[in-house]
Short mmCIF file of C-alpha atoms in Angstrom, two decimals:
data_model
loop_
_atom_site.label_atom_id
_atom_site.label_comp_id
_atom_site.label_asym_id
_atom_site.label_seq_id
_atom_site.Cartn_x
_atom_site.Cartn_y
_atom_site.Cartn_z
CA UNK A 11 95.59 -151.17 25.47
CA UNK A 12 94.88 -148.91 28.25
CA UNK A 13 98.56 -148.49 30.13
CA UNK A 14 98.62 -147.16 34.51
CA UNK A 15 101.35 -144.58 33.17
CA UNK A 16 102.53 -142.62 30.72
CA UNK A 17 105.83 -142.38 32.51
CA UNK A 18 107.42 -144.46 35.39
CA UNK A 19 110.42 -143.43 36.91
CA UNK A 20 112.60 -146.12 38.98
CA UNK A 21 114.16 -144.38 41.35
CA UNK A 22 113.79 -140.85 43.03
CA UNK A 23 117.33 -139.47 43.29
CA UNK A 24 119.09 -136.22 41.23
CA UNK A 25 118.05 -138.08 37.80
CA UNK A 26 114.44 -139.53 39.36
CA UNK A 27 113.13 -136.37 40.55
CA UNK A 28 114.34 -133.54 38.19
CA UNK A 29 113.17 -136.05 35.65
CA UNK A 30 109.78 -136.46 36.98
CA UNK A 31 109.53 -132.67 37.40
CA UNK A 32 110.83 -131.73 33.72
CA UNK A 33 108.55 -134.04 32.41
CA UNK A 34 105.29 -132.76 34.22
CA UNK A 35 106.91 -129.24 33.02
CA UNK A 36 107.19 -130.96 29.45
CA UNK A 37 103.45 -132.02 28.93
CA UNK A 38 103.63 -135.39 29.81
CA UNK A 39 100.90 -136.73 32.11
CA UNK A 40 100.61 -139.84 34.69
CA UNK A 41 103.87 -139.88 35.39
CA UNK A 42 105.00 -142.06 38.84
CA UNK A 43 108.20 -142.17 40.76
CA UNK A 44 108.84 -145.75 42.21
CA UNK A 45 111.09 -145.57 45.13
CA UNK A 46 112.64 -148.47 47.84
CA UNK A 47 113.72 -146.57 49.97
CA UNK A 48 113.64 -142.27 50.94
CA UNK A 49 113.03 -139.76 48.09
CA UNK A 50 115.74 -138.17 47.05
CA UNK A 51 118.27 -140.78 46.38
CA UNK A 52 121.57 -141.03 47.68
CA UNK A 53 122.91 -137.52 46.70
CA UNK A 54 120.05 -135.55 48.86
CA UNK A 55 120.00 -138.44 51.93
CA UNK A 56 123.67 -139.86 52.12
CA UNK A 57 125.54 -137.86 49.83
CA UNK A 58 126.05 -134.54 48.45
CA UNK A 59 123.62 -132.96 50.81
CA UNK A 60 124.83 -133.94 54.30
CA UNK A 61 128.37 -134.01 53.09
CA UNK A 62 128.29 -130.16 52.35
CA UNK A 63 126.59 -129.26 55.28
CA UNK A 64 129.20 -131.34 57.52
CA UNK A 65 132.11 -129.59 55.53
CA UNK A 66 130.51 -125.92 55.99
CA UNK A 67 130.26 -126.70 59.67
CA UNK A 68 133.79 -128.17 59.92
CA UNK A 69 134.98 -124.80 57.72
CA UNK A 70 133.25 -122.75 60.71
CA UNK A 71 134.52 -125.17 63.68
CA UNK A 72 138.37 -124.66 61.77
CA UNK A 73 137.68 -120.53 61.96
CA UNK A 74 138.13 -120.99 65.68
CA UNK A 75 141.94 -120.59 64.73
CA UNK A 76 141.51 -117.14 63.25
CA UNK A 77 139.50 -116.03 66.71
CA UNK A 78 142.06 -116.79 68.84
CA UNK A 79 144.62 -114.83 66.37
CA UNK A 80 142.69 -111.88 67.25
CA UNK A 81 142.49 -112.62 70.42
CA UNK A 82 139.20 -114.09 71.07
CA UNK A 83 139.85 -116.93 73.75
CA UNK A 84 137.52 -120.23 73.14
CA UNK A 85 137.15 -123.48 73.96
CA UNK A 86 136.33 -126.22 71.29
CA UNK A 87 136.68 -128.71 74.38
CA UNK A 88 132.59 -128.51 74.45
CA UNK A 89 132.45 -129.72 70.79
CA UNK A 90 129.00 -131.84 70.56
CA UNK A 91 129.62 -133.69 67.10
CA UNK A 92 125.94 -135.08 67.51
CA UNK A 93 124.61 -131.61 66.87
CA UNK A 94 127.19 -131.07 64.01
CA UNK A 95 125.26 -134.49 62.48
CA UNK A 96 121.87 -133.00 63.62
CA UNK A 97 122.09 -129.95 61.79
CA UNK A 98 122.63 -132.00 58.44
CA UNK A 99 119.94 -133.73 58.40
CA UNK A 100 117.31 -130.67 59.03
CA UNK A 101 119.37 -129.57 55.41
CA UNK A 102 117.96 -133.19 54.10
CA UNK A 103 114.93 -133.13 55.79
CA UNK A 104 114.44 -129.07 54.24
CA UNK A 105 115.28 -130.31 51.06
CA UNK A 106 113.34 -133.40 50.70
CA UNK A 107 110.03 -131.16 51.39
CA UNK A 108 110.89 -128.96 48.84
CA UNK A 109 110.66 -132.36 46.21
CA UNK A 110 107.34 -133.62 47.69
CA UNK A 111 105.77 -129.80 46.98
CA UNK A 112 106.77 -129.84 43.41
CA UNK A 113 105.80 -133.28 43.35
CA UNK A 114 102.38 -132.51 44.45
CA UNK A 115 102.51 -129.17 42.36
CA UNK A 116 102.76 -131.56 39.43
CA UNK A 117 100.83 -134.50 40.18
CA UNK A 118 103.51 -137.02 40.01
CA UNK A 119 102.66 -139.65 41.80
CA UNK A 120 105.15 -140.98 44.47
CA UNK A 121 104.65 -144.85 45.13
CA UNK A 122 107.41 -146.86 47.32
CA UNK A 123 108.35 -150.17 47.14
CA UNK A 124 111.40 -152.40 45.65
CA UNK A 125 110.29 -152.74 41.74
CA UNK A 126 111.95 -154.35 38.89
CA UNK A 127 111.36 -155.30 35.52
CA UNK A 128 108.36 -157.92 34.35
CA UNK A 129 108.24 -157.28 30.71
CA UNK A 130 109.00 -154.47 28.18
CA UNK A 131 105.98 -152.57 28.97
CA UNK A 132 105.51 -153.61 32.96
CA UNK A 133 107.25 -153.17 36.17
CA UNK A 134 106.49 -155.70 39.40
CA UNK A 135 107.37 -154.68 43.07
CA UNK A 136 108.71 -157.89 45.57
CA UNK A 137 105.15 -157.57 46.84
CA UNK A 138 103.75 -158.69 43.49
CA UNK A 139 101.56 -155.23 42.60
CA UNK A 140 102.39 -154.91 38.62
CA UNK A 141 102.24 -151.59 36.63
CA UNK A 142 102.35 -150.80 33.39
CA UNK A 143 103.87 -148.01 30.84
CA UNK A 144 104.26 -146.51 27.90
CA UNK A 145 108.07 -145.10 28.96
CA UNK A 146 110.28 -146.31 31.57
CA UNK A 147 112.88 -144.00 32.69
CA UNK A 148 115.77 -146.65 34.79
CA UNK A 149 117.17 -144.19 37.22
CA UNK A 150 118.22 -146.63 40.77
CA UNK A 151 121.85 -145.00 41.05
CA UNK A 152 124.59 -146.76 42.66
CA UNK A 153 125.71 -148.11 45.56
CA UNK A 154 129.11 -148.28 47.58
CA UNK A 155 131.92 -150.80 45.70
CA UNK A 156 133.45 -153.23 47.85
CA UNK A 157 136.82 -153.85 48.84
CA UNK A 158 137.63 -157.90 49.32
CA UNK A 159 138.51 -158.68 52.86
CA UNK A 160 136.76 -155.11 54.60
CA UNK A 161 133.24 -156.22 54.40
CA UNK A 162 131.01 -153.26 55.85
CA UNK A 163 129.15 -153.43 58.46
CA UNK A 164 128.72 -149.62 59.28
CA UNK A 165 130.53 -149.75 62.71
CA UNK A 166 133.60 -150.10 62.23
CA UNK A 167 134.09 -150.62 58.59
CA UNK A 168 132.14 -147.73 57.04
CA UNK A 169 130.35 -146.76 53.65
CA UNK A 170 130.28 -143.37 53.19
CA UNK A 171 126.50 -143.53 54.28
CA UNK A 172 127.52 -145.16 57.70
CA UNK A 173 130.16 -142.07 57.82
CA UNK A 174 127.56 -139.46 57.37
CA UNK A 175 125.47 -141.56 59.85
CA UNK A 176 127.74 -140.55 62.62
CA UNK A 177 126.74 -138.90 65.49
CA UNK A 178 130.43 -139.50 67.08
CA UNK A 179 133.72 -139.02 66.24
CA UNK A 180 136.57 -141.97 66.16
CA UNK A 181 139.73 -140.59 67.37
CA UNK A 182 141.02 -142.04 64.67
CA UNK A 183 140.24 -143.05 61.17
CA UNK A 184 141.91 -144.93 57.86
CA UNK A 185 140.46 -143.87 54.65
CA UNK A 186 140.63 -146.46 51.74
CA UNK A 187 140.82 -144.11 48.45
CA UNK A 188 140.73 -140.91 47.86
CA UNK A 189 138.38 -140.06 45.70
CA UNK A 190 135.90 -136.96 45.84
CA UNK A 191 134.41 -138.85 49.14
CA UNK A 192 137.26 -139.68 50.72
CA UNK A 193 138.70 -136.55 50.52
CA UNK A 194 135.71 -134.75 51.10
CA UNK A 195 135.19 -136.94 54.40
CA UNK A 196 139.31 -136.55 55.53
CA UNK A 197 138.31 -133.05 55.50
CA UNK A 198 135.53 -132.74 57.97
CA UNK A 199 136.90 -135.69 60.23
CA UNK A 200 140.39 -133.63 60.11
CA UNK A 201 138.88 -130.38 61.32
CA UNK A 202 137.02 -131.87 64.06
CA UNK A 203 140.44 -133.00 65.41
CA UNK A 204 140.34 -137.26 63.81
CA UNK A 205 143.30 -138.61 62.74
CA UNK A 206 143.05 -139.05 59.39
CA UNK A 207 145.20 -141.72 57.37
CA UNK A 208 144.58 -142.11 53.42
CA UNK A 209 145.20 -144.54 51.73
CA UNK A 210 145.49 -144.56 47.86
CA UNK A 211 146.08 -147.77 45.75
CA UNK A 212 147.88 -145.30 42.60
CA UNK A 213 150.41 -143.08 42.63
CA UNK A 214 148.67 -139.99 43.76
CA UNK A 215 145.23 -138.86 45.00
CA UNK A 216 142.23 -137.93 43.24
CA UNK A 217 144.01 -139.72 40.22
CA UNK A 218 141.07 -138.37 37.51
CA UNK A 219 141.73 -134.57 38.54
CA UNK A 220 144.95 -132.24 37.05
CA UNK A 221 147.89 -133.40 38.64
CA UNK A 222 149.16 -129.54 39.59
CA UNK A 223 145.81 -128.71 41.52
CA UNK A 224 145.92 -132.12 43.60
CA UNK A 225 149.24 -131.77 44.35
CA UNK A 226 148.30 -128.54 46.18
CA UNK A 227 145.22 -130.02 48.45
CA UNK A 228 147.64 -132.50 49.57
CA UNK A 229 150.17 -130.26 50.75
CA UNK A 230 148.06 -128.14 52.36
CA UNK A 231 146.33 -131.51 54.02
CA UNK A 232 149.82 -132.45 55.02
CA UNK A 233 150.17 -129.43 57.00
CA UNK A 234 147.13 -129.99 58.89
CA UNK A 235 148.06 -133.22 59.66
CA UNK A 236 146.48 -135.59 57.36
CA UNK A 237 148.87 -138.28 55.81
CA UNK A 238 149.11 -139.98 52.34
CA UNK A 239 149.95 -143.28 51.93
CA UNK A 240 149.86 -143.65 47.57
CA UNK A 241 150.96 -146.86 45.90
CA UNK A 242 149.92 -148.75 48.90
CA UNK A 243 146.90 -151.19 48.92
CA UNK A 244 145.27 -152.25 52.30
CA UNK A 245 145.47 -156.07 52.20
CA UNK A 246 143.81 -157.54 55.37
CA UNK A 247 141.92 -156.49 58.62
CA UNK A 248 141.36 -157.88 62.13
CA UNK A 249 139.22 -156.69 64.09
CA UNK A 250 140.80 -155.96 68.14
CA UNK A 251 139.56 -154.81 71.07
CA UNK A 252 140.27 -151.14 70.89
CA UNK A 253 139.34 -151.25 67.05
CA UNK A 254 141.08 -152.41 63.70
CA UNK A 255 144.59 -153.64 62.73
CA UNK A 256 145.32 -153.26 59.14
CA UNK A 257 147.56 -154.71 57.21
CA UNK A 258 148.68 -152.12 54.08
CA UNK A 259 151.35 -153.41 51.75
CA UNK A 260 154.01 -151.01 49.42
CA UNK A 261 156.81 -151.22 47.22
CA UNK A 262 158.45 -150.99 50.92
CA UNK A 263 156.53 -153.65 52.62
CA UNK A 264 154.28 -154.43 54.70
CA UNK A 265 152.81 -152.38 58.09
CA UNK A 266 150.53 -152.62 60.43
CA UNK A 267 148.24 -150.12 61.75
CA UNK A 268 145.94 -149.76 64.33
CA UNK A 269 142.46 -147.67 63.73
CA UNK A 270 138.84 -146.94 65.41
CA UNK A 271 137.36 -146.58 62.06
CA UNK A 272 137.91 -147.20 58.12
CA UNK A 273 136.17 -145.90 55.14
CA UNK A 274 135.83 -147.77 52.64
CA UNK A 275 135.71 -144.73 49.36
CA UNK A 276 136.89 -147.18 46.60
CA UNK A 277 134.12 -145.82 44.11
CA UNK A 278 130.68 -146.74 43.46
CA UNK A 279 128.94 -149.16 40.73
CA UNK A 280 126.11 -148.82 39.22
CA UNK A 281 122.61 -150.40 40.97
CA UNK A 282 121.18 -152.52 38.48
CA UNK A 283 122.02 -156.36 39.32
CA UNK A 284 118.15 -157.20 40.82
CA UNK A 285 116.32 -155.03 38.00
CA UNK A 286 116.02 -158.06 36.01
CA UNK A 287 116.18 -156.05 33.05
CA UNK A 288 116.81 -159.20 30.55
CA UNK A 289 112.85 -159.04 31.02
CA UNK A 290 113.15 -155.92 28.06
CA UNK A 291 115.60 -157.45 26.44
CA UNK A 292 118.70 -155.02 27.98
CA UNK A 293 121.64 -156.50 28.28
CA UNK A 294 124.08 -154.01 30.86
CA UNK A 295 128.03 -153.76 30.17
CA UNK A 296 130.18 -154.28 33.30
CA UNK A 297 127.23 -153.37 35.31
CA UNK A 298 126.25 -150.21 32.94
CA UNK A 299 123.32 -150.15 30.97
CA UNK A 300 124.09 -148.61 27.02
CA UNK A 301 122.37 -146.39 25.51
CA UNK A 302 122.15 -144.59 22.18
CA UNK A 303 120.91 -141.18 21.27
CA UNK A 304 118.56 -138.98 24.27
CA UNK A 305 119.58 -142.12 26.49
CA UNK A 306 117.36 -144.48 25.37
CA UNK A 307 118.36 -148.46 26.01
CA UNK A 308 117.59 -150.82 23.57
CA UNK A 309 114.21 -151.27 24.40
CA UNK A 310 112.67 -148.71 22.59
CA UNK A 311 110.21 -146.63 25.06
CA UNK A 312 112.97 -147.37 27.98
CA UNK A 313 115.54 -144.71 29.00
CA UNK A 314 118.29 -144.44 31.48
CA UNK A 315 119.93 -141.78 33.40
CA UNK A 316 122.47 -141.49 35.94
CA UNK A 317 124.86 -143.34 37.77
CA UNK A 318 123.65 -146.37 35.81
CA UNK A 319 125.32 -145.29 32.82
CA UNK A 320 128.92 -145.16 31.80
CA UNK A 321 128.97 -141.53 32.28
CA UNK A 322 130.70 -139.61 35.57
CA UNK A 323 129.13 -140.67 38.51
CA UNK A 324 127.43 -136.88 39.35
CA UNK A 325 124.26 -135.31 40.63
CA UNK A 326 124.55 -132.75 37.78
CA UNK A 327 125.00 -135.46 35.18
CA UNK A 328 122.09 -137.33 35.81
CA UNK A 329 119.86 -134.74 36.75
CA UNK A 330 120.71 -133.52 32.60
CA UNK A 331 120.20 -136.90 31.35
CA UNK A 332 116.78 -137.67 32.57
CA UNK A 333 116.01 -133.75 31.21
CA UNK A 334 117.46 -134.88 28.03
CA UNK A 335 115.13 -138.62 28.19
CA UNK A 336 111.72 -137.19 28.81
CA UNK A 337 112.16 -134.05 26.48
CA UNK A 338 112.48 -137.18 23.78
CA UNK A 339 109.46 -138.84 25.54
CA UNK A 340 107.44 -136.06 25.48
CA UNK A 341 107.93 -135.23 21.48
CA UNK A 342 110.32 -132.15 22.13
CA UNK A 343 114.24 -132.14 20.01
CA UNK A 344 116.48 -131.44 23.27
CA UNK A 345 120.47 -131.90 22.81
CA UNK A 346 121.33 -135.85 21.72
CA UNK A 347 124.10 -136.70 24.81
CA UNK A 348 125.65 -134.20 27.31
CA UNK A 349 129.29 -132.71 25.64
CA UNK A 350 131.49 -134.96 28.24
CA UNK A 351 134.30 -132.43 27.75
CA UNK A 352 132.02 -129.56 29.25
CA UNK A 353 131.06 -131.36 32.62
CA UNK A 354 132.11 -129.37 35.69
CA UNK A 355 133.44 -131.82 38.60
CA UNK A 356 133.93 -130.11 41.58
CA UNK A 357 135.30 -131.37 45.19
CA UNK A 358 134.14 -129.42 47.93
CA UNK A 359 137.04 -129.41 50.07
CA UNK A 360 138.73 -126.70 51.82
CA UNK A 361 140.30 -125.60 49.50
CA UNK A 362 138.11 -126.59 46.56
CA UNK A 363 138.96 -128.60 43.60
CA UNK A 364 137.01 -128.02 40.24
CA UNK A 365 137.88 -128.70 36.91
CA UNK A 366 136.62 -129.47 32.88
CA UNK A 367 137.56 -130.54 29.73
CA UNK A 368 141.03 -131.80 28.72
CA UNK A 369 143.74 -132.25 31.75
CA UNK A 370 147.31 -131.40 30.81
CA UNK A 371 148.30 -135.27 30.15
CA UNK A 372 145.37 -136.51 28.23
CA UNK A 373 145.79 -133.33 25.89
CA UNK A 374 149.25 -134.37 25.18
CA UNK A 375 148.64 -137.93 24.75
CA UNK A 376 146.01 -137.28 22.00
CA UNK A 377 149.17 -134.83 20.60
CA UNK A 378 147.06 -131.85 20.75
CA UNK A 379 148.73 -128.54 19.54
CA UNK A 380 148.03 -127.40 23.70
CA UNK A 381 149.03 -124.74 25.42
CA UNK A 382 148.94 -123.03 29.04
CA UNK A 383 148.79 -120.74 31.56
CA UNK A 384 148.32 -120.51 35.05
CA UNK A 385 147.50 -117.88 37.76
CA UNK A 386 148.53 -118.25 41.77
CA UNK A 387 145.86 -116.87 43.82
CA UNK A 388 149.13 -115.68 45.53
CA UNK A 389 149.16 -112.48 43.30
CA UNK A 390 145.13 -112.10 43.74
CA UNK A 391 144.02 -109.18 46.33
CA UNK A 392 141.02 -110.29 47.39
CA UNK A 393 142.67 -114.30 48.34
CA UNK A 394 145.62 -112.22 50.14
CA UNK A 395 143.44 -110.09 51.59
CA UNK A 396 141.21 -112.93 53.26
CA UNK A 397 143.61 -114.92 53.96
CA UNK A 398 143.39 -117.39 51.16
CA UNK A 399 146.44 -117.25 49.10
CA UNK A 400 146.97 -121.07 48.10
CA UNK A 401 145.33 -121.99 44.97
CA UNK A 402 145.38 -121.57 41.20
CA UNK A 403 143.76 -121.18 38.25
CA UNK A 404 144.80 -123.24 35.13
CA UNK A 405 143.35 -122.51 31.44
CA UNK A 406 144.23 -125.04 28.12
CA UNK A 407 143.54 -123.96 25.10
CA UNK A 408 144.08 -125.18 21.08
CA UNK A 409 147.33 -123.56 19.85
CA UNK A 410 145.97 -123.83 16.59
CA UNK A 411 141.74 -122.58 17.20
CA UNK A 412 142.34 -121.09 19.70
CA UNK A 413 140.12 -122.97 21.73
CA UNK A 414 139.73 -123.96 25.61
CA UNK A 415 140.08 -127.20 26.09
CA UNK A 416 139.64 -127.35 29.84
CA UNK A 417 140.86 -125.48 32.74
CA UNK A 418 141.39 -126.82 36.40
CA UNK A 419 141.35 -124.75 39.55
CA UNK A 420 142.19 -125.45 43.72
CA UNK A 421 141.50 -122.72 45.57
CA UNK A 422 138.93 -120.75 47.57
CA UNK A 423 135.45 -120.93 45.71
CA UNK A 424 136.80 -122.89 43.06
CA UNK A 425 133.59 -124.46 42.77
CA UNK A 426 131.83 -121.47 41.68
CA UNK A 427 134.63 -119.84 39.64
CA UNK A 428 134.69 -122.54 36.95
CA UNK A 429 131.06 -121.63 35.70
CA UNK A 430 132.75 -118.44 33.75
CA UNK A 431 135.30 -120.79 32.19
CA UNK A 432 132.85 -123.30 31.54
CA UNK A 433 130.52 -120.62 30.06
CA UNK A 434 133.35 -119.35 27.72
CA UNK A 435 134.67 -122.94 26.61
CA UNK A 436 130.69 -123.76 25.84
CA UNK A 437 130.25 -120.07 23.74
CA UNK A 438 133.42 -121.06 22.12
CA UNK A 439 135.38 -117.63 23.10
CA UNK A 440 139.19 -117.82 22.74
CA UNK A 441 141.51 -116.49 25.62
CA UNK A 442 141.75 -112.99 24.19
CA UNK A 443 138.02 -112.44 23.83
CA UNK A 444 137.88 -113.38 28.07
CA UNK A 445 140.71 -111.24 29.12
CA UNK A 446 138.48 -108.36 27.25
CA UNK A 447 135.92 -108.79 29.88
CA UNK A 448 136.50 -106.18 32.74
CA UNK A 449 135.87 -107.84 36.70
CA UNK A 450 135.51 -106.04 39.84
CA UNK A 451 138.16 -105.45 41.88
CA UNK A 452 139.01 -106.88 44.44
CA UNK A 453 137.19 -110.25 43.68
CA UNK A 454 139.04 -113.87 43.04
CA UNK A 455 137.57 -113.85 39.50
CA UNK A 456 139.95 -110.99 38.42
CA UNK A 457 142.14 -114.60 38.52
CA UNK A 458 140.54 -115.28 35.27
CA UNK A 459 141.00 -112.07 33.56
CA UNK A 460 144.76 -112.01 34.51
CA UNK A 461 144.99 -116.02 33.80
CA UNK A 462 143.96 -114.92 30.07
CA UNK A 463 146.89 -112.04 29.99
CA UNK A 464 149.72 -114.69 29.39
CA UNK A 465 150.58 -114.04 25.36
CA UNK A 466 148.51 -116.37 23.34
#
């Protein structure tokens, strides 16, 4: 039987496209991206694209402090937040052409429409044009997770795609959760002058991160203004003239407060309800779809990769699954699964969080023999010197191997100084083979040299 495609791809984001591309790289021919919507997916059009190109500009709007220090008069009065959004989507727009040329490069084939499953070897779009395969790679992402009672409507209740839609600024602003993109959107808002309110549901934010670097951000969000409301749920909205009441309820009670705008950052959950996928026989977990070894389902030529899997929600993730998929499709013996204790996550606040491995707390609640040290950026010359002190660098490591088990920084260009840790936990060097490694001086790496000095 004579299939359209060797490979089809549903979906176009981090996991769609580098998949499509490794595969062309990998030998496999007739390969087609199916896409609803814009290429890219939601990381590269409302996600970690035009977030980071908001929070650089909101990191340069900030710097206006440090002019006036030297004496440098201005006047952020003239602020035009429309250019601010402007200037993120030429990043997108920049980006986006750089996929289509390696598309074309490769001959993958981009077609658009809103496809789903029609049987273990065929796809059919709402229109009613039906393709076939030989190897389905299910790659349609996520979408926003509700919160009952603040339905969005992306004016005054906001996804985070309605908040990187703006083109104007609320005075004011209540963030439900503080994840990665509620933090990462309390940032920018905050440094364009918004009050910010968070609100998180647990005990403290970014609850998945190392308790000793979050506790950090928050203070130094505190002093700029931002306030935490933890163990406090928002329970009911009504919508007023001027904007929003909310109704949050504590251990203390209940409030009211009035906003222009809330986010709602409760999460995401993964896009698969109208895939039919029952068609192949794949039956999804709490919204997941399982998979065994190289990610493939249960159907045997159909893979998965991304934020449809039970597997941390990031660009990087999913752009290594789909590698991982089509290296199996096309014949080649790639890794089986990704090493979930060696996956960087990284917030791009200012400061930055980033982290791997083991946090303190889960290490002791599997009793691991662990120990650890930790370096203030305080003591580094280069932080002090640029007027960065506030941060750390935290290493955990096997008493017993000798192992690291994770490390977790907040700081200045934390984002890029985990790769050395990560590099050393994934080569398997101990803390005394690191600390043997000489860095330049002055640089804010010479934090992981002197983080290694403790006595193990």
């Amino acid at each position: 039987m004579t299939v359209d495609y060797e490979l089809l791809i549903l979906g176009s984001g981090p996991a769609g496209y580098v998949g499509a591309v490794k595969a062309a790289e990998s030998g496999i021919k007739k390969i087609a991206v199916l896409e609803k919507e814009t290429l890219g997916g939601v990381c590269l059009n409302r996600g970690c694209i035009p977030s980071k190109s908001l929070i650089h500009q909101a990191t340069v709007f900030r710097s206006i402090q440090e002019l006036e220090f030297l004496g440098v008069k201005t006047d952020p009065s003239g602020l035009d937040y429309s250019k601010v959004f402007l200037q993120s989507r030429k990043a997108v727009d920049n980006l986006r052409r750089g996929i289509e040329f390696l598309f074309k490069k490769h001959g993958i084939e981009l077609i658009h429409g809103d496809f789903r499953l029609h049987s273990s070897n065929e796809v059919i779009s709402t229109e009613g044009t039906i393709l076939s395969f030989n190897n389905l790679l299910i790659a349609s992402g996520s979408k926003p997770k509700d919160i009952p009672g603040f339905p969005i409507d992306e004016t005054t209740v906001l996804s985070s795609t309605g908040a990187l839609n703006l083109n104007r600024l609320p005075k004011k602003a209540l963030v439900l959760g503080s994840g990665a993109i509620g933090l990462e959107l309390a940032y920018i808002w905050n440094s364009f002058g918004v009050d910010v309110h968070v609100i998180e549901m647990l005990d403290r934010i970014l609850p998945q991160e190392e308790e000793e670097t979050t506790r950090i951000l928050q203070k130094i969000f505190e002093k700029r203004n931002v306030r935490f409301s933890c163990s406090t749920k928002a329970v009911e909205m009504n919508k007023t003239g001027k904007g929003v009441e909310v109704i949050l309820e504590s251990r203390r009670g209940r409030i009211r407060e009035e906003t222009e705008l809330i986010l709602i950052a409760a999460g995401r959950i993964p896009a698969t309800d109208n895939l039919a996928l029952e068609k192949a026989g794949i039956q999804t977990e709490k919204g997941f779809i399982p998979v065994g070894d190289f990610y493939r389902t249960s159907s045997p030529h159909i893979y998965a990769a991304g934020d449809v899997l039970n597997s941390p929600l990031l660009a990087h993730v999913a752009s290594r699954e789909a590698t991982i998929a089509v290296q199996a499709i096309a014949g080649k013996t790639p890794q089986s699964k990704i090493n979930p204790e060696l996956i960087p996550s990284c917030i791009y606040t200012e400061p930055q969080i980033a982290g791997f491995g083991f946090t303190e707390q889960k290490a002791k609640e599997q009793n691991l023999p662990v120990k650890k040290s930790v370096y203030y950026f305080k003591a580094n010359g280069l932080a002090v010197a640029t007027g960065s002190p506030e941060g750390l660098i935290k290493i955990l490591w096997n008493q017993e191997t000798r192992q690291i088990l994770g490390s977790h920084l907040v700081g200045k260009n934390a984002t890029e100084l985990i790769h050395e840790l990560l590099l050393a936990a994934s080569a398997k060097l101990n803390p005394h083979q690191v600390k043997e490694m000489i860095h330049a001086h002055p640089t804010l790496s010479e934090g992981i040299m002197e983080v290694m000095e403790e006595k193990i």
